[in-house]
């Protein structure tokens, strides 16, 4: 009986084992064809880990985190990112910060997602920060957006990654399939004009239009002793395809569609600069004051009169071809003389404030400060009647007084200016009324744009370093002439030069080899052609038959004004001083008094890339055209001369007029 019972049980157990074996075989077969792993035993633990990470089968074999996946995929939508002042390109020898890899967090990041969230405006609990909090987190930074030909954005930031960075990366590798959720929304679209600079302390409605920023050179700040130079290497653009960076462990990556991309021009032409300025004036971006004042209506009336200026056919002091619109300039200048009032803040200690440098290449800011503070016509003691407010600090003295040699840091200089603004805005209501839009500064040091772009971003900035792609804001900022004053007691010493018929040298340049461009110029033309005299720094010479720097300029048809560390050079004004036609080789340089002067009527602009063809370019200019340009240089000269006592249309009045003109066209009806 017992045996009869055990026999059917044995049969049933055998069938059950056979059935289980079939099921296991089917599962193993299915797993073998469906998974990239060899067997179910080894794949189950890693699959569980992948599921927790949300990365499914897109992770490379052995990858244990989202960070590894991101670090192996290159951004491929044509965006160019810089972090900490370094450009990232195709990794052709470009050094990348330790925890940043092409705009995404790499495996070795110490802070991980927590640190990235902070830089992108998301707190540790997953909440998105407000715009004000985001700007505060990214201190000492300015975010600049511009739209290129295909609508992609080019973003530069000093210390943090942008929001669009991770969003774009996850889109490129397939967000839904990879399980990577964008951790911050993309920045909202920007209204026209499309290029907006957001200073750290700006309010959401106080944005200023800027020029598209696509720097073609990597920059490095100079020491006080000019010990550092720009490396001059062209910035590399990212390819429009996915780069796997020689990573053979990636098992599958979704293909990214290639988009046609037409890069925007590397150099902004003079005509394009003019268009950007007109666009800025016609597209007000909340520059209206917080409460009205009688001076606002006076500026509106002045603007209307300038726009309706009567036609000027001839003028004894103004030569029409030198100006964009002689009628508007003449009317604007007359109105400035009649109604403009400037208030100068008395607060501040020397030597940074109220102590102007009057000698050397930074003398423009010093002489303007000296002459304005002594002026009784324009300066008022009643700030309620003032159209403009002057911030009387010297960017040169700021650097000499506070900069720590070899520190490569301007933070204490920036903080000093912020403290100064905090003081006057707490004591007076005028800064807060316009958020600084009716305040102006005059600064000639190379560092002035970076030192003032945060807390003084809304001010009218008259800058020697007027770089169209370095933060210069068309329609608001003014290009300041950089003048070399060697003898403050005799400002017009050595003025003039030989007549056009007696200038035997085709072109001349001499100077220290600052920056990347001058060595290229010297390499191509130094001792290479008898018609073109290109030297390094000239030694001091004495005696007959030996030519010094001024004598070379006085004897040359064309004077080469090649950029140094920055776009500006005192040679532009020196050429005019010695009646030599300026040849400006400095891409994206905004020339002085750009808003009124027609520079192409009396100067030659040569692209940096065309240095090898310099002689052919100059020889292609007919002799009669050269004579005409040289005559115009002599006529425009009056606008670039300093006088101990200012005279009509001189450089003091022209600087003041540039500030006045930009302020008038910023004002719009409420």
XYZ file of C-alpha atoms in Angstrom:
670
model
C 0.000 0.000 0.000
C 2.806 2.347 0.917
C 4.677 1.578 -2.256
C 1.588 2.207 -4.350
C 1.220 5.635 -2.753
C 4.887 6.634 -3.219
C 4.911 5.689 -6.907
C 2.301 8.298 -8.120
C 3.925 10.949 -5.877
C 7.277 10.303 -7.520
C 5.670 10.681 -10.944
C 4.026 13.991 -9.969
C 7.265 15.420 -8.509
C 9.138 14.472 -11.692
C 6.579 16.265 -13.825
C 6.850 19.333 -11.594
C 10.639 19.395 -11.837
C 10.412 18.949 -15.609
C 7.948 21.849 -15.825
C 10.182 24.115 -13.705
C 13.173 23.235 -15.896
C 11.273 24.228 -19.045
C 10.309 27.575 -17.500
C 13.907 28.276 -16.444
C 15.156 27.409 -19.927
C 12.634 29.763 -21.536
C 13.579 32.583 -19.167
C 17.294 32.037 -19.754
C 16.769 32.014 -23.508
C 14.703 35.173 -23.358
C 17.261 36.949 -21.177
C 20.071 35.858 -23.472
C 18.508 37.551 -26.502
C 16.991 40.573 -24.785
C 19.794 41.766 -22.449
C 23.302 42.946 -23.415
C 24.657 40.918 -20.481
C 25.681 37.281 -20.978
C 23.491 35.578 -18.369
C 20.706 36.282 -15.952
C 22.752 35.544 -12.864
C 25.265 38.343 -13.479
C 22.728 40.762 -14.932
C 20.176 40.745 -12.146
C 22.279 42.607 -9.510
C 23.499 45.235 -11.967
C 19.989 45.609 -13.394
C 18.701 46.363 -9.923
C 21.417 48.964 -9.442
C 20.642 50.500 -12.817
C 16.958 50.639 -11.982
C 17.724 52.525 -8.782
C 19.893 54.972 -10.714
C 17.185 55.388 -13.351
C 19.593 54.675 -16.212
C 18.284 51.338 -17.599
C 20.470 49.729 -20.264
C 22.053 52.959 -21.517
C 24.752 52.770 -18.852
C 28.116 51.465 -20.074
C 29.059 48.042 -18.734
C 30.330 48.538 -15.219
C 29.100 52.148 -14.888
C 27.608 52.691 -11.483
C 26.204 56.223 -11.574
C 24.592 58.881 -13.692
C 27.790 60.913 -13.291
C 29.801 58.352 -15.240
C 27.301 58.285 -18.036
C 27.301 62.057 -18.355
C 31.068 62.296 -18.211
C 31.356 59.990 -21.218
C 29.030 61.957 -23.472
C 30.099 65.267 -25.015
C 27.670 68.164 -25.371
C 26.684 68.217 -29.031
C 24.219 71.013 -29.719
C 26.746 73.702 -30.656
C 26.899 75.438 -27.259
C 30.192 76.830 -25.993
C 30.726 76.963 -22.260
C 33.360 78.602 -20.130
C 33.820 78.018 -16.438
C 36.173 79.969 -14.251
C 37.415 81.949 -17.222
C 38.508 78.876 -19.241
C 37.064 77.982 -22.622
C 35.965 74.430 -23.370
C 36.122 73.178 -26.907
C 36.925 69.873 -28.546
C 39.438 68.982 -25.821
C 42.381 69.683 -28.081
C 44.720 70.263 -25.232
C 42.226 72.429 -23.364
C 42.607 72.156 -19.615
C 39.304 71.505 -17.859
C 38.568 72.156 -14.177
C 38.751 69.046 -12.019
C 35.042 68.664 -11.449
C 33.720 69.935 -14.768
C 33.713 68.026 -18.026
C 32.213 69.813 -21.012
C 29.613 71.447 -18.889
C 28.484 68.411 -16.885
C 29.600 67.086 -13.531
C 32.270 64.416 -13.843
C 32.850 61.345 -11.744
C 35.403 63.015 -9.523
C 33.173 65.847 -8.361
C 33.434 66.163 -4.618
C 30.119 67.940 -4.232
C 28.251 65.738 -6.701
C 24.686 66.600 -7.548
C 24.370 68.624 -4.367
C 26.988 71.145 -5.541
C 25.594 71.172 -9.058
C 22.080 71.845 -7.827
C 23.389 74.812 -5.870
C 25.061 76.304 -8.925
C 21.938 75.751 -10.997
C 19.586 77.383 -8.543
C 18.136 74.294 -6.858
C 18.439 73.727 -3.146
C 19.247 70.420 -1.499
C 15.538 69.566 -1.143
C 14.875 69.814 -4.872
C 13.271 73.261 -4.798
C 14.170 75.774 -7.478
C 15.680 79.041 -6.297
C 14.265 82.394 -7.278
C 16.140 84.537 -9.861
C 17.339 86.818 -7.089
C 18.695 83.875 -5.089
C 20.339 82.448 -8.169
C 22.150 85.693 -8.870
C 23.285 85.911 -5.260
C 24.624 82.352 -5.325
C 26.706 83.069 -8.398
C 28.487 86.038 -6.910
C 31.193 87.778 -8.908
C 29.620 86.530 -12.115
C 27.785 87.990 -15.055
C 25.558 85.803 -17.206
C 25.486 86.798 -20.848
C 23.229 85.177 -23.407
C 23.249 85.586 -27.130
C 21.465 83.850 -29.931
C 23.498 82.515 -32.817
C 22.306 81.756 -36.308
C 20.416 78.590 -35.404
C 18.909 79.934 -32.235
C 21.333 78.211 -29.911
C 22.635 80.125 -26.951
C 26.231 80.960 -26.128
C 26.679 81.314 -22.398
C 29.615 82.625 -20.400
C 29.777 82.421 -16.632
C 32.624 83.055 -14.223
C 31.954 80.520 -11.496
C 28.863 78.391 -12.137
C 27.305 76.188 -14.778
C 24.166 77.348 -16.531
C 20.702 75.854 -16.186
C 20.544 74.969 -19.862
C 23.667 72.851 -19.548
C 22.193 69.741 -17.936
C 18.883 70.144 -19.756
C 20.599 70.113 -23.156
C 22.826 67.188 -22.213
C 19.943 65.020 -21.106
C 18.055 65.829 -24.282
C 21.017 64.837 -26.439
C 21.396 61.378 -24.885
C 17.652 60.728 -24.777
C 16.062 61.866 -21.546
C 13.165 59.456 -21.505
C 15.175 56.383 -22.411
C 18.119 57.189 -20.181
C 15.967 58.038 -17.222
C 17.811 61.341 -16.642
C 15.412 64.048 -15.584
C 16.465 67.679 -16.211
C 17.216 69.068 -12.743
C 16.501 72.678 -13.686
C 14.281 74.294 -16.285
C 15.825 76.183 -19.159
C 16.079 79.935 -18.862
C 13.035 81.763 -20.229
C 13.237 83.354 -23.682
C 14.535 86.898 -23.803
C 12.606 89.660 -25.477
C 14.089 91.822 -28.228
C 16.845 92.765 -28.397
C 17.887 89.159 -28.030
C 21.187 89.706 -26.264
C 20.846 90.563 -22.616
C 23.466 91.011 -19.913
C 22.254 90.219 -16.405
C 24.381 91.865 -13.747
C 24.450 90.170 -10.369
C 22.586 92.932 -8.559
C 20.138 93.711 -11.340
C 16.423 93.519 -10.887
C 14.407 91.364 -13.301
C 13.147 94.438 -15.173
C 16.439 96.306 -15.447
C 18.274 94.447 -18.178
C 20.637 96.076 -20.639
C 21.143 94.919 -24.226
C 24.615 93.820 -25.150
C 26.478 92.614 -28.171
C 26.642 88.885 -28.872
C 29.573 87.502 -26.923
C 31.539 84.889 -28.836
C 35.084 85.609 -27.792
C 37.640 84.363 -30.284
C 40.476 84.790 -27.847
C 41.112 83.518 -24.387
C 41.864 86.377 -22.003
C 43.827 86.649 -18.800
C 43.913 89.659 -16.527
C 47.137 91.614 -16.319
C 49.126 92.199 -13.170
C 49.763 95.694 -11.966
C 53.180 95.265 -13.573
C 51.696 93.782 -16.774
C 53.398 90.529 -15.980
C 50.672 88.418 -17.571
C 49.731 88.383 -21.227
C 46.839 86.957 -23.172
C 47.699 83.636 -24.694
C 45.848 84.647 -27.852
C 44.647 81.178 -28.689
C 41.478 81.085 -30.671
C 38.549 79.573 -28.785
C 37.543 76.203 -30.101
C 33.932 75.660 -31.122
C 32.204 72.417 -30.173
C 31.405 70.057 -33.044
C 27.755 69.495 -33.928
C 28.081 65.745 -33.386
C 28.317 63.490 -30.345
C 31.874 62.770 -29.227
C 32.506 59.613 -27.234
C 36.029 60.786 -26.288
C 37.598 57.432 -27.140
C 35.396 55.648 -24.599
C 35.034 52.101 -25.964
C 33.038 50.865 -22.968
C 29.831 52.586 -24.080
C 27.475 49.876 -25.283
C 24.731 52.043 -26.764
C 24.172 55.740 -27.301
C 21.173 57.241 -29.035
C 22.108 59.003 -32.230
C 21.797 62.782 -32.127
C 20.402 64.547 -35.144
C 22.859 66.945 -36.705
C 21.593 70.488 -37.086
C 22.828 72.943 -39.675
C 24.668 75.715 -37.857
C 25.824 78.947 -39.400
C 28.182 80.643 -36.914
C 27.734 84.348 -36.359
C 30.544 86.584 -37.605
C 33.592 86.576 -35.363
C 34.063 90.323 -35.807
C 31.434 93.027 -35.421
C 31.795 95.621 -38.156
C 31.380 99.347 -37.645
C 28.045 99.327 -39.469
C 26.826 96.456 -37.293
C 27.867 98.395 -34.198
C 25.773 101.316 -35.383
C 22.769 99.043 -35.921
C 23.148 97.601 -32.431
C 23.211 101.081 -30.965
C 20.086 102.175 -32.830
C 18.363 98.948 -31.825
C 19.185 99.585 -28.186
C 17.816 103.119 -28.259
C 14.612 102.016 -29.971
C 14.031 99.089 -27.621
C 13.818 100.407 -24.071
C 14.131 97.744 -21.394
C 12.579 99.201 -18.273
C 14.924 102.126 -17.874
C 12.069 104.264 -16.650
C 12.673 105.806 -13.224
C 10.777 104.567 -10.197
C 9.231 107.975 -9.629
C 9.044 111.002 -11.926
C 11.154 114.143 -11.844
C 11.130 117.416 -13.753
C 14.488 116.566 -15.322
C 12.917 113.587 -17.104
C 10.668 115.840 -19.119
C 13.597 118.112 -19.941
C 15.473 115.132 -21.358
C 12.430 114.027 -23.356
C 12.093 117.519 -24.826
C 15.799 117.517 -25.711
C 15.460 114.136 -27.394
C 12.543 115.379 -29.482
C 14.477 118.461 -30.585
C 17.527 116.386 -31.529
C 15.422 114.009 -33.604
C 13.829 116.972 -35.377
C 17.080 118.908 -35.755
C 17.127 121.428 -38.635
C 19.347 120.514 -41.544
C 22.904 121.825 -41.260
C 24.390 122.384 -44.696
C 27.670 123.926 -43.558
C 29.370 124.979 -40.361
C 32.623 126.841 -39.811
C 33.770 124.511 -37.029
C 32.266 121.188 -38.087
C 33.112 119.279 -41.271
C 30.048 117.274 -42.266
C 31.732 114.062 -43.625
C 33.250 113.443 -40.182
C 29.856 112.844 -38.554
C 27.113 110.288 -38.795
C 24.567 113.094 -38.699
C 26.016 116.567 -38.338
C 22.584 118.127 -37.822
C 21.731 115.934 -34.843
C 25.200 116.290 -33.344
C 25.160 120.065 -33.588
C 21.687 120.333 -32.062
C 22.556 117.898 -29.283
C 25.749 119.756 -28.455
C 23.887 123.077 -28.286
C 21.245 121.615 -25.970
C 23.967 120.155 -23.763
C 25.528 123.576 -23.408
C 22.149 125.145 -22.641
C 20.534 122.784 -20.152
C 22.847 120.006 -18.902
C 23.492 119.923 -15.159
C 25.770 117.421 -13.450
C 25.924 116.642 -9.758
C 29.235 115.355 -8.362
C 29.150 113.323 -5.173
C 31.505 114.860 -2.619
C 31.825 111.719 -0.535
C 34.846 109.446 -0.793
C 38.456 109.522 0.267
C 41.580 110.153 -1.734
C 43.485 108.845 -3.602
C 40.831 106.614 -5.197
C 38.212 109.362 -5.321
C 38.697 113.020 -6.225
C 42.400 112.611 -7.039
C 42.879 112.451 -10.810
C 45.977 111.007 -12.540
C 47.142 113.666 -14.992
C 50.090 111.948 -16.667
C 50.553 108.755 -18.651
C 48.192 106.547 -20.631
C 45.364 106.745 -18.058
C 45.266 110.534 -18.116
C 41.878 110.722 -19.862
C 39.988 109.801 -16.693
C 42.142 112.178 -14.657
C 41.844 115.251 -16.847
C 38.107 114.792 -17.229
C 37.718 114.567 -13.446
C 39.892 117.620 -12.887
C 38.124 119.788 -15.477
C 34.590 118.740 -14.516
C 35.103 119.318 -10.795
C 36.367 122.811 -11.602
C 33.550 123.546 -14.057
C 30.845 126.011 -13.027
C 28.759 125.846 -16.185
C 27.693 122.209 -16.023
C 28.111 121.361 -12.340
C 25.225 122.035 -9.963
C 25.093 121.860 -6.182
C 21.405 120.998 -6.256
C 21.040 117.299 -7.107
C 17.307 117.701 -7.753
C 18.153 119.784 -10.826
C 20.739 117.336 -12.112
C 20.357 115.338 -15.308
C 23.494 113.293 -14.600
C 25.367 112.158 -11.496
C 29.142 111.708 -11.678
C 30.947 108.996 -9.698
C 34.410 110.605 -9.345
C 36.697 107.625 -8.850
C 39.928 106.787 -10.658
C 40.204 103.234 -11.959
C 43.974 103.672 -12.128
C 44.282 104.793 -8.510
C 41.903 102.009 -7.476
C 44.325 99.462 -8.924
C 47.458 101.129 -7.539
C 45.970 101.463 -4.049
C 44.178 98.154 -3.529
C 45.452 95.526 -5.938
C 47.603 92.836 -4.336
C 50.457 92.046 -6.782
C 50.312 88.574 -8.329
C 47.019 87.791 -6.604
C 45.111 87.832 -9.919
C 42.037 88.850 -7.939
C 39.962 92.008 -8.221
C 37.470 91.100 -5.519
C 38.668 93.730 -3.077
C 38.547 96.398 -5.796
C 34.997 95.426 -6.703
C 34.012 95.366 -3.040
C 35.397 98.866 -2.554
C 33.197 100.203 -5.358
C 30.187 98.358 -3.953
C 30.756 99.888 -0.522
C 30.967 103.316 -2.129
C 27.657 102.797 -3.935
C 26.030 101.464 -0.779
C 27.054 104.638 1.004
C 25.695 107.097 -1.556
C 22.508 105.077 -2.173
C 21.824 105.052 1.574
C 22.500 108.773 1.893
C 20.759 109.977 -1.297
C 17.621 108.796 -3.131
C 18.926 109.489 -6.638
C 20.643 106.180 -7.339
C 17.545 104.257 -6.299
C 15.247 106.438 -8.410
C 16.789 105.278 -11.689
C 18.725 102.248 -10.415
C 21.853 104.108 -11.469
C 20.810 104.778 -15.087
C 21.499 108.539 -14.776
C 24.866 107.996 -13.060
C 28.094 107.792 -15.000
C 31.751 106.972 -14.567
C 34.855 107.687 -16.632
C 37.492 104.951 -16.393
C 40.543 104.195 -18.525
C 42.140 101.217 -16.840
C 41.877 97.890 -18.650
C 40.154 96.310 -15.676
C 37.371 98.893 -15.461
C 34.789 96.897 -17.495
C 35.069 93.825 -15.261
C 35.227 95.864 -12.046
C 32.060 97.811 -12.855
C 29.889 95.254 -14.636
C 28.261 93.940 -11.464
C 27.280 96.765 -9.182
C 27.559 99.566 -11.762
C 26.047 97.689 -14.684
C 23.205 100.190 -15.146
C 25.512 103.210 -15.128
C 26.680 104.974 -18.256
C 30.282 103.817 -18.417
C 32.819 105.809 -20.432
C 35.515 103.176 -20.973
C 38.863 103.160 -22.750
C 38.634 99.371 -22.942
C 35.603 99.488 -25.215
C 35.370 95.893 -26.355
C 32.192 95.080 -28.295
C 32.454 91.481 -27.096
C 33.791 92.267 -23.655
C 30.705 93.709 -22.000
C 30.448 97.083 -23.755
C 26.741 97.959 -23.962
C 25.759 99.844 -27.085
C 23.312 102.665 -26.519
C 24.399 103.005 -22.893
C 28.189 102.913 -22.591
C 30.553 105.407 -24.235
C 33.958 104.744 -25.798
C 36.567 106.878 -24.025
C 39.692 108.040 -25.926
C 42.912 106.745 -24.398
C 45.335 109.659 -24.452
C 48.995 109.686 -23.455
C 49.893 112.866 -21.594
C 53.666 113.220 -21.251
C 53.825 116.843 -20.127
C 50.759 117.991 -18.155
C 52.122 121.546 -18.177
C 52.086 121.616 -21.998
C 49.234 119.472 -23.279
C 49.733 120.373 -26.950
C 53.468 119.806 -27.141
C 54.643 118.365 -30.511
C 51.162 118.711 -32.020
C 50.956 118.152 -35.777
C 53.225 116.549 -38.367
C 54.563 116.764 -41.881
C 52.230 117.520 -44.790
C 50.921 114.553 -46.747
C 53.352 115.079 -49.637
C 56.396 114.786 -47.353
C 55.475 111.638 -45.486
C 57.921 109.086 -46.885
C 57.028 106.064 -44.719
C 54.008 104.032 -45.799
C 53.176 102.636 -42.340
C 54.735 102.660 -38.881
C 54.389 100.837 -35.585
C 56.533 100.620 -32.474
C 55.669 99.336 -29.026
C 56.063 96.632 -26.418
C 54.957 93.150 -27.409
C 51.859 93.091 -25.203
C 49.185 90.530 -25.987
C 49.036 88.041 -28.848
C 48.626 90.366 -31.843
C 51.746 92.528 -31.793
C 54.186 89.588 -32.029
C 52.267 88.452 -35.126
C 52.602 91.925 -36.600
C 56.323 91.969 -35.837
C 56.804 88.493 -37.276
C 55.233 89.463 -40.597
C 56.596 92.981 -41.000
C 59.550 93.525 -38.680
C 62.564 94.338 -40.923
C 60.740 92.720 -43.852
C 59.820 95.698 -46.030
C 61.445 99.145 -46.386
C 58.021 100.799 -46.750
C 56.616 99.419 -43.509
C 58.485 100.211 -40.306
C 57.496 97.826 -37.526
C 59.562 97.719 -34.347
C 59.390 96.603 -30.777
C 59.808 99.245 -28.126
C 62.000 102.029 -29.479
C 64.989 103.098 -27.379
C 65.389 106.733 -26.447
C 67.606 108.423 -29.009
C 69.408 111.742 -29.153
C 71.265 113.539 -31.886
C 70.669 114.372 -35.501
C 69.673 111.742 -37.990
C 68.042 109.514 -35.387
C 64.274 109.321 -35.346
C 62.245 108.922 -32.194
C 58.662 107.768 -31.799
C 56.934 111.118 -32.513
C 59.160 111.740 -35.532
C 58.243 108.403 -37.048
C 54.550 109.209 -36.635
C 54.983 112.676 -38.092
C 56.722 111.164 -41.150
C 54.336 108.274 -41.854
C 51.233 108.157 -44.026
C 49.565 105.496 -41.944
C 50.107 104.770 -38.263
C 49.343 101.222 -37.168
C 47.248 101.005 -34.008
C 47.560 97.352 -33.001
C 45.817 96.157 -29.859
C 47.856 95.138 -26.843
C 46.389 93.217 -23.943
C 42.991 94.717 -24.699
C 41.272 96.250 -27.716
C 42.212 99.852 -26.911
C 45.488 101.593 -27.635
C 46.742 105.177 -27.080
C 48.086 105.071 -30.650
C 44.630 105.850 -32.015
C 44.667 109.324 -30.462
C 48.430 109.702 -31.008
C 47.912 109.148 -34.744
C 45.352 111.944 -34.854
C 47.580 114.136 -32.687
C 50.424 113.753 -35.220
C 48.046 113.976 -38.223
C 48.698 110.423 -39.374
C 45.866 108.277 -40.736
C 45.076 105.597 -38.101
C 45.156 101.956 -39.200
C 43.226 100.160 -36.473
C 44.022 96.453 -36.112
C 41.840 95.416 -33.205
C 38.775 93.299 -33.858
C 35.612 94.473 -32.067
C 37.152 97.731 -30.859
C 34.508 100.430 -30.431
C 36.249 103.693 -31.397
C 35.855 106.868 -29.284
C 32.777 109.066 -29.746
C 31.362 106.291 -31.890
C 27.787 107.545 -31.518
C 28.519 110.723 -33.521
C 31.772 110.276 -35.501
C 31.966 108.509 -38.860
C 35.288 106.774 -38.246
C 35.470 105.082 -41.623
C 35.783 108.505 -43.244
C 39.208 109.173 -41.716
C 40.582 105.836 -40.470
C 41.364 102.393 -41.898
C 40.119 99.246 -40.143
C 42.079 96.050 -40.869
C 40.976 92.669 -39.564
C 43.505 90.898 -37.395
C 43.549 87.945 -39.768
C 44.571 90.245 -42.632
C 47.917 91.317 -41.135
C 49.869 89.337 -43.789
C 48.064 91.366 -46.465
C 48.581 94.734 -44.752
C 50.751 96.344 -47.408
C 48.432 95.393 -50.272
C 45.475 96.808 -48.360
C 47.200 100.149 -47.829
C 48.554 100.351 -51.380
C 45.052 99.697 -52.728
C 43.927 103.057 -51.308
C 44.324 105.661 -54.079
C 46.574 108.609 -53.370
C 43.738 111.118 -53.640
C 41.719 109.057 -51.160
C 44.643 109.036 -48.740
C 45.014 112.821 -49.056
C 41.312 113.220 -48.320
C 41.533 111.006 -45.226
C 44.627 112.817 -43.965
C 42.846 116.143 -44.351
C 39.919 114.801 -42.359
C 42.277 113.612 -39.617
C 43.440 117.200 -39.246
C 39.841 118.419 -39.066
C 38.726 115.840 -36.500
C 41.799 116.553 -34.377
C 40.013 119.262 -32.376
C 37.843 116.588 -30.732
C 40.889 114.794 -29.272
C 42.865 117.645 -27.710
C 43.077 118.467 -24.003
C 43.176 122.077 -22.886
C 43.912 123.326 -19.388
C 40.808 125.452 -19.897
C 38.265 123.555 -22.004
C 37.319 124.976 -25.393
C 34.296 124.229 -27.544
C 34.248 120.779 -29.172
C 37.453 119.652 -27.431
C 37.931 116.233 -25.849
C 36.476 117.268 -22.492
C 33.242 118.444 -24.085
C 33.114 115.421 -26.404
C 33.378 112.965 -23.500
C 30.643 114.809 -21.660
C 28.561 114.892 -24.822
C 28.874 111.117 -25.291
C 27.462 110.583 -21.812
C 24.741 113.189 -22.364
C 23.790 111.773 -25.784
C 23.417 108.218 -24.491
C 21.381 109.386 -21.517
C 19.011 111.440 -23.670
C 18.244 108.504 -25.946
C 17.747 106.128 -23.020
C 14.798 108.174 -21.743
C 11.318 107.175 -22.871
C 7.853 108.459 -21.983
C 6.211 106.841 -18.974
